[in-house]
Every structure is written in C-alpha cells, then in structure tokens.
Coordinates of C-alpha atoms and ligand atoms in Angstrom, one line a residue:
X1347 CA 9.4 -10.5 2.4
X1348 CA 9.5 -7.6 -0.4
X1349 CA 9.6 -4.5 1.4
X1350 CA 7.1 -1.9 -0.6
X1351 CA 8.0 2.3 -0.5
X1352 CA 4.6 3.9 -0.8
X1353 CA 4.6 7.8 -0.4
X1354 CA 1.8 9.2 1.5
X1355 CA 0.3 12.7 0.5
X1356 CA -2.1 14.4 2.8
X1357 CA -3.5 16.5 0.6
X1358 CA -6.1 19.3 1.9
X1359 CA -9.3 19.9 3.3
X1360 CA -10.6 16.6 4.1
X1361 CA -7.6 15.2 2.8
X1362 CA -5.7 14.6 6.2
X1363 CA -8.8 13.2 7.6
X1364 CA -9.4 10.6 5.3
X1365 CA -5.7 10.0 4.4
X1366 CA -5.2 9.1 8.4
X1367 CA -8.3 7.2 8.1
X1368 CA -6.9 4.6 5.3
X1369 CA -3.6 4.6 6.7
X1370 CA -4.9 3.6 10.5
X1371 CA -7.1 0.8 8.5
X1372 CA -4.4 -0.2 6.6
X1373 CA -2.0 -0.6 9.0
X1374 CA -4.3 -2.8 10.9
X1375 CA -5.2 -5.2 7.9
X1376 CA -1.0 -5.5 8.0
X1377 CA -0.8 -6.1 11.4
X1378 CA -3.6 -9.0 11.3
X1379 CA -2.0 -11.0 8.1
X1380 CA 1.3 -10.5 9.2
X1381 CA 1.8 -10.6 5.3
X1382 CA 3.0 -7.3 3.9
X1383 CA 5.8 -4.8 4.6
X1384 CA 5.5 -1.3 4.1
X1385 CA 7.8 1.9 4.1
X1386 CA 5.7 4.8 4.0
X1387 CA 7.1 7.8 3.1
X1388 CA 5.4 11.3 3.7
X1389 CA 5.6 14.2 1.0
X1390 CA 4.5 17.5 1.0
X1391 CA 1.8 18.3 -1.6
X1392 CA -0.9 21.3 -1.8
X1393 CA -1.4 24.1 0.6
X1394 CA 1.5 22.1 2.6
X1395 CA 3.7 22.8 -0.4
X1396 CA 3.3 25.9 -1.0
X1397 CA 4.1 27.3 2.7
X1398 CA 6.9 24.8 2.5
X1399 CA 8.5 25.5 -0.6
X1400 CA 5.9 27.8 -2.4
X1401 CA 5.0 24.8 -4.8
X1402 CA 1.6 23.1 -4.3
X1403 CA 3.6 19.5 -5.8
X1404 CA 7.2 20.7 -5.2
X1405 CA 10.3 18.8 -6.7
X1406 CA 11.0 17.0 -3.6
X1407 CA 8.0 15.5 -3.9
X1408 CA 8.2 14.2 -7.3
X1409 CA 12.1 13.3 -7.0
X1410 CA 11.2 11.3 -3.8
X1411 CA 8.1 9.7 -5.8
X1412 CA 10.4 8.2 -8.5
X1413 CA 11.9 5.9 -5.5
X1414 CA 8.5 4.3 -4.8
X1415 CA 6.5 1.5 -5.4
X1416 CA 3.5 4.2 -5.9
X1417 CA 1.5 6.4 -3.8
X1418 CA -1.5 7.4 -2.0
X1419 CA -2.7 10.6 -2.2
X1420 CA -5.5 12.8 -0.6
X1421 CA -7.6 15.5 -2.5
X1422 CA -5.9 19.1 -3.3
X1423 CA -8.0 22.4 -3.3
X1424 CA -6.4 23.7 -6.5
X1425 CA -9.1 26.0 -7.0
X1426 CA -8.2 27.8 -3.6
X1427 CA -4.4 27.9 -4.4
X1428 CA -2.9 31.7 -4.9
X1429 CA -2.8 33.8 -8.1
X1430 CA 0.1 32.8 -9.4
X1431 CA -0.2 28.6 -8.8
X1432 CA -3.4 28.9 -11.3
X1433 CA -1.3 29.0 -14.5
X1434 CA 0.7 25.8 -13.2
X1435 CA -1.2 22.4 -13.4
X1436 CA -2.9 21.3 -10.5
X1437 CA -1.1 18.5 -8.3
X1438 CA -3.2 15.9 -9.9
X1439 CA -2.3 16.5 -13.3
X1440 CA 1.0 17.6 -12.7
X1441 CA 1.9 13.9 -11.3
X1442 CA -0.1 12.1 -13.9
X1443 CA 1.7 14.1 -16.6
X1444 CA 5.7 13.7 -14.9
X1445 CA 4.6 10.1 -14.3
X1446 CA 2.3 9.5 -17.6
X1447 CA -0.3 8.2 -15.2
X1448 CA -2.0 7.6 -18.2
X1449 CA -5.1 5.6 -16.9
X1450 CA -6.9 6.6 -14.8
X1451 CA -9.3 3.5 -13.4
X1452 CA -13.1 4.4 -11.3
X1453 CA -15.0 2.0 -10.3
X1454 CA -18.3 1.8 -9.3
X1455 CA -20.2 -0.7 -7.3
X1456 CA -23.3 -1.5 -5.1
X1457 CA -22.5 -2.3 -2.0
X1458 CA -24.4 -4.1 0.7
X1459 CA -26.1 -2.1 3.4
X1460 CA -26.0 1.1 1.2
X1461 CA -28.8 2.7 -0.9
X1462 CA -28.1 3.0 -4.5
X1463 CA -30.7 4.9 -6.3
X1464 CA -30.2 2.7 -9.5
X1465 CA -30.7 -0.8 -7.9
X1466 CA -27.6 -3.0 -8.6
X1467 CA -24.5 -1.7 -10.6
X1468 CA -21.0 -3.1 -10.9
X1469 CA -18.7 -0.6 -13.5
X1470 CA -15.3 0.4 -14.2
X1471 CA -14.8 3.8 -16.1
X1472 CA -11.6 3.4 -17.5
X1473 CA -10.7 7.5 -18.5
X1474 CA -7.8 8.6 -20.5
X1475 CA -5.6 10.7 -18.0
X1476 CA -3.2 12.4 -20.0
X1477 CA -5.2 14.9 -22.6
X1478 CA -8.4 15.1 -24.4
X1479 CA -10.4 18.2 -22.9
X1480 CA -8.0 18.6 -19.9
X1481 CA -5.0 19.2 -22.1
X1482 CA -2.1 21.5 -22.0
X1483 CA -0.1 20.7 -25.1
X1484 CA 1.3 23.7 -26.3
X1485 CA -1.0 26.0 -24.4
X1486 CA -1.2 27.7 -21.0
X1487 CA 0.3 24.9 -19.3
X1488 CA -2.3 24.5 -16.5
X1489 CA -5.4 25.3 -18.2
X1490 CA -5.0 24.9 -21.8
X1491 CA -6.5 27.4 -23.1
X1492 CA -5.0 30.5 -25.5
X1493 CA -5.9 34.2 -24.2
X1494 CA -6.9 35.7 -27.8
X1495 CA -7.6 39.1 -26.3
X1496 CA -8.8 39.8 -22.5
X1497 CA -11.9 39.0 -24.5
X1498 CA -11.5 36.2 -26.0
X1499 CA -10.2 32.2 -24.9
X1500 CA -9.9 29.3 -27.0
X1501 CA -10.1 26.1 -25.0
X1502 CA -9.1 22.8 -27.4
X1503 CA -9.0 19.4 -26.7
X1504 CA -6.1 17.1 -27.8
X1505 CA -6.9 13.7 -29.1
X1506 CA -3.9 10.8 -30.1
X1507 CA -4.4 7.8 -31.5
X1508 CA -1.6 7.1 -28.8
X1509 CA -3.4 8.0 -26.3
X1510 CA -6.7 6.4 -27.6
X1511 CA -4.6 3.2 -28.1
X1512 CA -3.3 2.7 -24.7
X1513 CA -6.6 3.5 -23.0
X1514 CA -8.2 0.8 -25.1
X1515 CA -6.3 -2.0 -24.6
X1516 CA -6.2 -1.1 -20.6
X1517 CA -10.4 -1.0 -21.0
X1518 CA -10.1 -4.3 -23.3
X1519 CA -8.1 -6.3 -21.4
X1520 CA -10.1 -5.4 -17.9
X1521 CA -13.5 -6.6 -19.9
X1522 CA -11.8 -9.9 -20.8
X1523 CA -11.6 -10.3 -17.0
X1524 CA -15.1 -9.3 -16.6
X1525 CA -18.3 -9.6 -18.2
X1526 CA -17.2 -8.8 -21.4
X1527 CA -18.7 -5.6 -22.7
X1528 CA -17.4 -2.6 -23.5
X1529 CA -19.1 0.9 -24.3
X1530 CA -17.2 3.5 -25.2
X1531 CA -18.5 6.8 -24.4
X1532 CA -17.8 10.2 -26.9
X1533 CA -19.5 13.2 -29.3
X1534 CA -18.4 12.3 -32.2
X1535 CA -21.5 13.7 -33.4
X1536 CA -20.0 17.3 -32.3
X1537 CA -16.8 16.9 -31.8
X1538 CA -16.0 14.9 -35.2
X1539 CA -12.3 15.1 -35.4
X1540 CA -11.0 14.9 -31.5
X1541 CA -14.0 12.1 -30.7
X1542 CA -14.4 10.8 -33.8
X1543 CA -10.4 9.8 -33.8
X1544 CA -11.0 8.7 -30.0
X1545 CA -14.1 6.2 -31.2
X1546 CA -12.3 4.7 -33.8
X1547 CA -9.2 3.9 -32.1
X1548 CA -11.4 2.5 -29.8
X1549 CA -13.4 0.2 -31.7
X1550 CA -10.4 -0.8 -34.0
X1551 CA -8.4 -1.9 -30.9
X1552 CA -11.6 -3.8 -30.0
X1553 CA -11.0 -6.1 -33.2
X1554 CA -8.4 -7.6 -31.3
X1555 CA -10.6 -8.3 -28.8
X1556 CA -13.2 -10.4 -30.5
X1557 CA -14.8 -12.5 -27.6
X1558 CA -15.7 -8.4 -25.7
X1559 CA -19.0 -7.0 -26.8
X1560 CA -18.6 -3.1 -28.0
X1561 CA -21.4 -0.6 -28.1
X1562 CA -21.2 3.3 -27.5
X1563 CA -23.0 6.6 -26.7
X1564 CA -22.7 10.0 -26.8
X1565 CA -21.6 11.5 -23.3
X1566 CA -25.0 13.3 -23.5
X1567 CA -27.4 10.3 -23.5
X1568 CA -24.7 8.3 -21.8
X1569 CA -25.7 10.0 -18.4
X1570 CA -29.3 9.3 -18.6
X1571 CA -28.9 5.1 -19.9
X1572 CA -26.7 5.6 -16.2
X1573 CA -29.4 6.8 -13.9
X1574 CA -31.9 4.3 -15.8
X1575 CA -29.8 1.3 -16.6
X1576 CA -26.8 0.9 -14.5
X1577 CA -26.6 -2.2 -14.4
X1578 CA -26.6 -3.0 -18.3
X1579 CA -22.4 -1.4 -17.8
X1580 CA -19.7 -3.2 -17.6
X1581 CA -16.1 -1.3 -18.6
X1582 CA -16.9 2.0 -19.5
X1583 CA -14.0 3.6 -22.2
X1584 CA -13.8 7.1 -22.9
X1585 CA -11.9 10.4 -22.7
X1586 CA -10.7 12.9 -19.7
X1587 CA -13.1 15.4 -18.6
X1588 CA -16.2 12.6 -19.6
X1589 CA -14.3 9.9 -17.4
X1590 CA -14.4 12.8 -14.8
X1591 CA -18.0 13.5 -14.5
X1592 CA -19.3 10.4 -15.4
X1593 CA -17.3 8.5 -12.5
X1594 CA -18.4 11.5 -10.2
X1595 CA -22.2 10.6 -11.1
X1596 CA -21.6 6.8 -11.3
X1597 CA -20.0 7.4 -7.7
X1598 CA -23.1 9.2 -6.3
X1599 CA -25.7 7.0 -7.9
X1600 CA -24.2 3.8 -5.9
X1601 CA -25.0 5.7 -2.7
X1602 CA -22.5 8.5 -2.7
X1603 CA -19.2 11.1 -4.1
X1604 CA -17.4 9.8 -1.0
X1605 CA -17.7 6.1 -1.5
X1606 CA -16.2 6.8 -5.1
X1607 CA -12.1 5.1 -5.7
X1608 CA -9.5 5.4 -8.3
X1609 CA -6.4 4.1 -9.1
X1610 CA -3.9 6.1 -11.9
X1611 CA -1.6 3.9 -13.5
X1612 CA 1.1 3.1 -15.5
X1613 CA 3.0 0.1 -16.1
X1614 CA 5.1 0.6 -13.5
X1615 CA 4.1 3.1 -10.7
X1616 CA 0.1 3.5 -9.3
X1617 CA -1.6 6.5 -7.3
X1618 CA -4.4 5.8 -5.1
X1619 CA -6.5 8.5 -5.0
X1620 CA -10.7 8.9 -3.9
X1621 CA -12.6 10.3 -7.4
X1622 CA -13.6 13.2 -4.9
X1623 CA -12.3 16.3 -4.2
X1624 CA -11.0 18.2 -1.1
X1625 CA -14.7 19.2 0.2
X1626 CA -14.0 22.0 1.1
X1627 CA -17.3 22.5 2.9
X1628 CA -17.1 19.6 5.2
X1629 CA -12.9 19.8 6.2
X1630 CA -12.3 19.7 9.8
X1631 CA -15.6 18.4 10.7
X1632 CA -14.3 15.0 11.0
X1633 CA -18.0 13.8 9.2
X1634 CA -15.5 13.1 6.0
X1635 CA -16.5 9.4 4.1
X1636 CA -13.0 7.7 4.2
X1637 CA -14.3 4.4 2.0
X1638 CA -13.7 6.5 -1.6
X1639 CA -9.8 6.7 0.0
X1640 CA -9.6 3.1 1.6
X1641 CA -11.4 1.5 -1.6
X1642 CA -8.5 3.4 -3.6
X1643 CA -5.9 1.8 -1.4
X1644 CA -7.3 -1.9 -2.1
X1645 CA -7.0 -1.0 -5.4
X1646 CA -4.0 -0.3 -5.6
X1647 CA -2.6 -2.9 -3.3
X1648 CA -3.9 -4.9 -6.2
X1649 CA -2.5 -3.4 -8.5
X1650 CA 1.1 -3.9 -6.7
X1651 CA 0.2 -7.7 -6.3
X1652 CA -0.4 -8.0 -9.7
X1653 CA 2.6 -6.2 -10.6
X1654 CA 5.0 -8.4 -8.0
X1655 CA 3.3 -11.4 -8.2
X1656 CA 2.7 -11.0 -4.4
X1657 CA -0.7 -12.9 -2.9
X1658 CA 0.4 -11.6 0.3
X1659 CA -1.0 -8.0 -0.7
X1660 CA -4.0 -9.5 -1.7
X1661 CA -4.6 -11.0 1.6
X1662 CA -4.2 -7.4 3.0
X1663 CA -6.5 -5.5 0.5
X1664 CA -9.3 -8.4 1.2
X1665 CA -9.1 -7.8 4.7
X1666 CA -9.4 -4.1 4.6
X1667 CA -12.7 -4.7 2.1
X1668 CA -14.0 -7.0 4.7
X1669 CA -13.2 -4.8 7.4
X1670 CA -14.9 -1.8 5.7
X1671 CA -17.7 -4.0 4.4
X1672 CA -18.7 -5.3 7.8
X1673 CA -18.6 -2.4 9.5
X1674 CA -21.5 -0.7 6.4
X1675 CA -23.4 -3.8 6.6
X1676 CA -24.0 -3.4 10.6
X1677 CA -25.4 -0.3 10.1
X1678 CA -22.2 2.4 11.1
X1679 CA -22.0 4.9 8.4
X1680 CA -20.8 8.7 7.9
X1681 CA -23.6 11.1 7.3
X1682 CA -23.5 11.6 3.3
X1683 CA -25.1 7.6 3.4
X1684 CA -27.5 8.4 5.7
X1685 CA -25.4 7.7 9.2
X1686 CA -24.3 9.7 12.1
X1687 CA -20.8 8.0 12.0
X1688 CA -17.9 10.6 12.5
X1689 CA -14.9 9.6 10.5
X1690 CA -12.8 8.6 13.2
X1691 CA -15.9 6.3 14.9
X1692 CA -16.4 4.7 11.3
X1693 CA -12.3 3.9 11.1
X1694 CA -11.8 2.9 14.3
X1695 CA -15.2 0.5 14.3
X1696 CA -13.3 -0.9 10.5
X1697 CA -10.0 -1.4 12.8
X1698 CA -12.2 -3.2 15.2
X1699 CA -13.5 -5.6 12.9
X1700 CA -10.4 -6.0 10.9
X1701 CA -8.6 -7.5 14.5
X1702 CA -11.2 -9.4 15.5
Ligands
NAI664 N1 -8.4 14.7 -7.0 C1 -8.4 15.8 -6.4 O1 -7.6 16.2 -5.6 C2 -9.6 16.7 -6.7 C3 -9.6 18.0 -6.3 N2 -10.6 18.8 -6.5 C4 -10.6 20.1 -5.9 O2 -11.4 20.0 -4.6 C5 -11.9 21.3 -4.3 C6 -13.4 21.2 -4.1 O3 -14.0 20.8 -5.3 P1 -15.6 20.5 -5.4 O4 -16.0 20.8 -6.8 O5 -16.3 21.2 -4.3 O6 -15.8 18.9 -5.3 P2 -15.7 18.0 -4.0 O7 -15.6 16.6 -4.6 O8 -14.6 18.3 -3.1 O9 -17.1 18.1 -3.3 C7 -18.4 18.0 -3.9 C8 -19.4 17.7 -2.8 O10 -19.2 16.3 -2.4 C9 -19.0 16.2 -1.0 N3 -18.0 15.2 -0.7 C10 -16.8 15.0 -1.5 N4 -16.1 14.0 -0.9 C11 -16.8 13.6 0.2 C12 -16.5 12.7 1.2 N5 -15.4 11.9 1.2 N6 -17.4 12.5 2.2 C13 -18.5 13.2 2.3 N7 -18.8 14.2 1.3 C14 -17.9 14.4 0.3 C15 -18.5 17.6 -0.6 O11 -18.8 17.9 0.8 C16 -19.3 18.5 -1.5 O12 -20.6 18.8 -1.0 C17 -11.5 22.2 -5.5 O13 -10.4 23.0 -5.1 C18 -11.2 21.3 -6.6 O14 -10.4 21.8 -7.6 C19 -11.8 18.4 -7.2 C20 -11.8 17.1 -7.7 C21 -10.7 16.2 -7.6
COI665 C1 -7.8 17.1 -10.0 C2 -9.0 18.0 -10.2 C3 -8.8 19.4 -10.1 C4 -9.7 17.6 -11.5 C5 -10.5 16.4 -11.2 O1 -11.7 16.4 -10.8 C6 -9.9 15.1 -11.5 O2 -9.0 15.0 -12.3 O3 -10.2 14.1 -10.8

C-alpha cells in the first residue's frame, strides 16, 4: 500500500478548528476502509509563522511541501498580518505562485437536507490562480499595484494566452466529464485587451472541444443569471478575482460561505483548501462550518486517486461524503445553515456515522 505525505497547515482563526475537524473525520473514514495510508506532516503557516520564524509561509514550509503528495490547508488572516508582511503575498498566493497552483477548482452543489435559496444547482468554477486582477508581475510583489505618488496607484491586471490556455483545457476537459456546457465568464466589453485575450483563448481552446456547449457573460450580469438560474451552470471558466467572488456567491446561494470547497492544482501536487476565509468574527467559538474544509479534502483525495491510479482513496473520500452527508440529512447542522451544532458535536456525530 502507497504510503501518501500530505502536509497539514492550521492556518488561523477558525482555521485550527476546522482543520482538526477534517483531520478527526478523515482519519476515521481511514480507519473504517482499512484502504489508505497517510503521513501527515504539520507546517507552520500564518500568525504561527510569523512568531516562529517571522514569515507568515516561511521556507521551511515550502521546502517541506516539495516532499509531499500535496496539502491541506486552513484559512490565513492576511489582512491582520503586521506592517511589513503586507507588501509580501499572502500565504495563498505565495504557495500557488512557488507551486504554479495554477487552477484553482470550486464547486458548488445542492445538498440534501440544506436550504439553497436557488433551488437545485450542481457547478464547478474553474478560476485561473496564477494572475489576471490578482497579479504581481513586475509590480509590488504582494499587491500589484505601482505607488505613482502617495496619491496616486495603478492596479493592472495581467492576462496570458498561457495562462488562458491551461485554464481552458482544465475547464474543457472537466465538462467532457459532465454535462457538457461551458460558460466562460469576463468584461471584455470593458476590459477589451486583458478579457478580451482571456475570451478568446477560451473559446478557441473550446474548438477542440466540439461535443462541450460554450456560451458566456459578463461578470456583471453573470451574478444575477446565478441567483436566478443556477441550475442552467455547468463548468464555469473565467479569471482570478471573478473566480473569487463568484465561487464565494455560488458557495452561499447553495446554503452557505462555509459549505464552499476548493482544490488548487497542478499536474503534480494539490492544496485542499475551504473557498472561505479565516472568519475572523466567529474563531474560537467552536460554531465554525467544517464541511467547506472536509468537502476540500474529498476533493483532493480525488484528485490523488486519479493521479495514482489508487480506488482505495476513493473508497475513503466516499465515505467521508457519506459520513458528512448523513449526519446534514438527520438534521445536525452548525449555525450559519440554520442548526445549533458546535463544530466539535457536528465532527464527532460525522465520525459516528462514518464507524457505524
Ligand atoms: N483562503 C484563505 O485563507 C482566505 C483568507 N482570507 C482572509 O480571511 C480574513 C477574513 O476575511 P473575510 O473577508 O472576513 O472573509 P471570511 O470568508 O473569513 O468571512 C466572511 C463571513 O463568512 C463567515 N464564514 C466564513 N467561513 C465560515 C465557516 N466555515 N463557518 C461559518 N461561517 C463562516 C464569517 O463568519 C464571516 O461572517 C482576512 O484576513 C482575509 O484576507 C479571505 C479569503 C480566503
Ligand atoms: C487568499 C485570500 C486573501 C484571497 C482569496 O479570497 C482567495 O484567493 O481565495
């Protein structure tokens, strides 16, 4: 049996919480198939970093990353960090830049026994992770913007037809799995250049996709056909920040930000990570929704079994869906779906069912 390294981050704010949450649920749906080994490997990252080594995603981290099969990884509260972290990238992007995490996949999807305010849906935003409006090529490394005077910023986005490229296919490739539909979401209207560059890639990897239906909006309408029309999505394409808010929204109209997953990929490493942030609001309260963070991890032990050829993973990620799905359906939920479910009673009644 294939032994898999998997780092662990904590992360902050509710990060820990939820992060213990998947790992106790994870470790469980091990346990019960018997069909997975796992060496988890725990790295500093965040607020952790920077009292350790005054570096919010310190090199340790990323040199013991490169020895892994991939990574889980709670929410940072960049925005809290110190002064002088600001002008660095935030963990995030700093590991999907070193690792050219380039795609960034959010799903989202009904799910039994929780109210979505836009009847059924079943969508997966695939979002370029690499540039677009959250770039940093030859700028301000963390924010990418130019100071022009204490008055005055510039904030640019870059666009590739790399970058486009490889986002495409990715998208293309999931649809031929799927129902075969893709829109691809931009402002090419505004932006003409950037998105108009971005669109066309898009639609001219699409002719080498012939059987996938291609259609596409500007970000601006694109949120409204979502409230009204969920369900008419299939694989959503489109660029960094828009992947961002739109898989925030999509996350929230399904029942809620915490239920939200993502997986960053490249061809060869993964990073499970919720859509949400660190929630900042609700950390230590232990009323954190862990599914956003366990949904991540079934993705990505997905990802890992397509990627060894390894059904035994799949075994484990179906039993942690089960597990998680069960334990919705019956009625226990956290309080941002409308339960009174701390996080710990929620994890330990998915543990529960996962051993039964
Ligand atoms: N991937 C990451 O690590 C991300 C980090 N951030 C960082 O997180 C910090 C807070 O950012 P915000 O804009 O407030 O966004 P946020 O996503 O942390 O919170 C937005 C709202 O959603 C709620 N929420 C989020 N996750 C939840 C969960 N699992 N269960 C229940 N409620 C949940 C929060 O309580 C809050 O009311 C900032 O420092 C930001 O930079 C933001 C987004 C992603
Ligand atoms: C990492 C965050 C600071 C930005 C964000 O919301 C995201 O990329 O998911």
């Amino acid at each position: 049996m294939t032994t898999y390294r998997i780092g662990v981050l904590y992360g902050d704010g509710i990060g820990p919480e939820i992060t213990r949450a998947t790992l106790e649920v994870l470790k469980a749906a091990v346990e019960q198939t018997g069909g997975a080994d796992f060496d988890y490997v725990e790295l500093p990252m965040g607020w952790e970093g920077i009292e350790k080594y005054n570096n919010p995603i310190p090199q340790v981290t990323i040199d013991a990353l490169q020895e892994t099969h991939g990574w889980i990884m709670g929410p940072h509260d960049s925005a809290s960090y110190p002064k002088v972290h600001q002008a660095n990238r935030n963990p995030s992007g700093e590991l999907r830049h070193c690792f050219d995490l380039f795609a960034n996949v959010r799903p989202a999807k009904t799910i039994k026994g929780i109210k979505s305010v836009v009847g059924e849906a079943d969508l997966v935003i695939y979002r370029e992770n690499t540039e677009g409006f959250y770039s940093d090529r030859n700028m301000h490394v963390g924010t990418g913007e130019w100071q022009i005077t204490p008055d005055i910023v510039v904030s640019t986005g870059v666009f590739t037809r790399k970058a486009a490229e490889r986002i495409a296919h990715a998208a293309f490739q999931m649809a031929m799995q799927r129902r075969k539909k893709i829109t691809i979401v931009h402002k090419a209207n505004v932006i003409k250049l950037g998105m108009g560059l971005f669109l066309n890639v898009c639609r001219q990897i699409g002719e080498q996709y012939p059987e996938v239906q291609v259609d596409d909006f500007h970000i601006d309408a694109m949120t409204a056909h979502l409230v009204r029309r969920a369900h008419f999505f299939d694989v959503i394409v489109t660029e960094n920040m828009f992947g961002d808010i739109l898989s925030d929204l999509a996350g929230e109209l399904v029942g809620s930000l915490g239920l939200a997953p993502s997986i960053n990929t490249n061809e060869n490493q993964a990073m499970a990570q919720a859509a949400h942030g660190s929630a900042p609001d609700i950390a230590g309260k232990n009323i954190a929704n862990p599914i956003g963070m366990m949904l991540s991890t079934v993705m990505f032990l997905e990802w890992l079994a397509s990627r060894h050829g390894d059904g035994n993973l799949i075994q484990v990620a179906r039993m942690m869906e089960h597990g998680i799905f069960t334990t919705v359906a019956e009625g226990v939920k956290t309080r941002d779906l409308g339960g009174s479910a701390s996080t710990t009673a929620f994890t330990a009644a998915v543990a529960a069912h996962i051993a039964r």
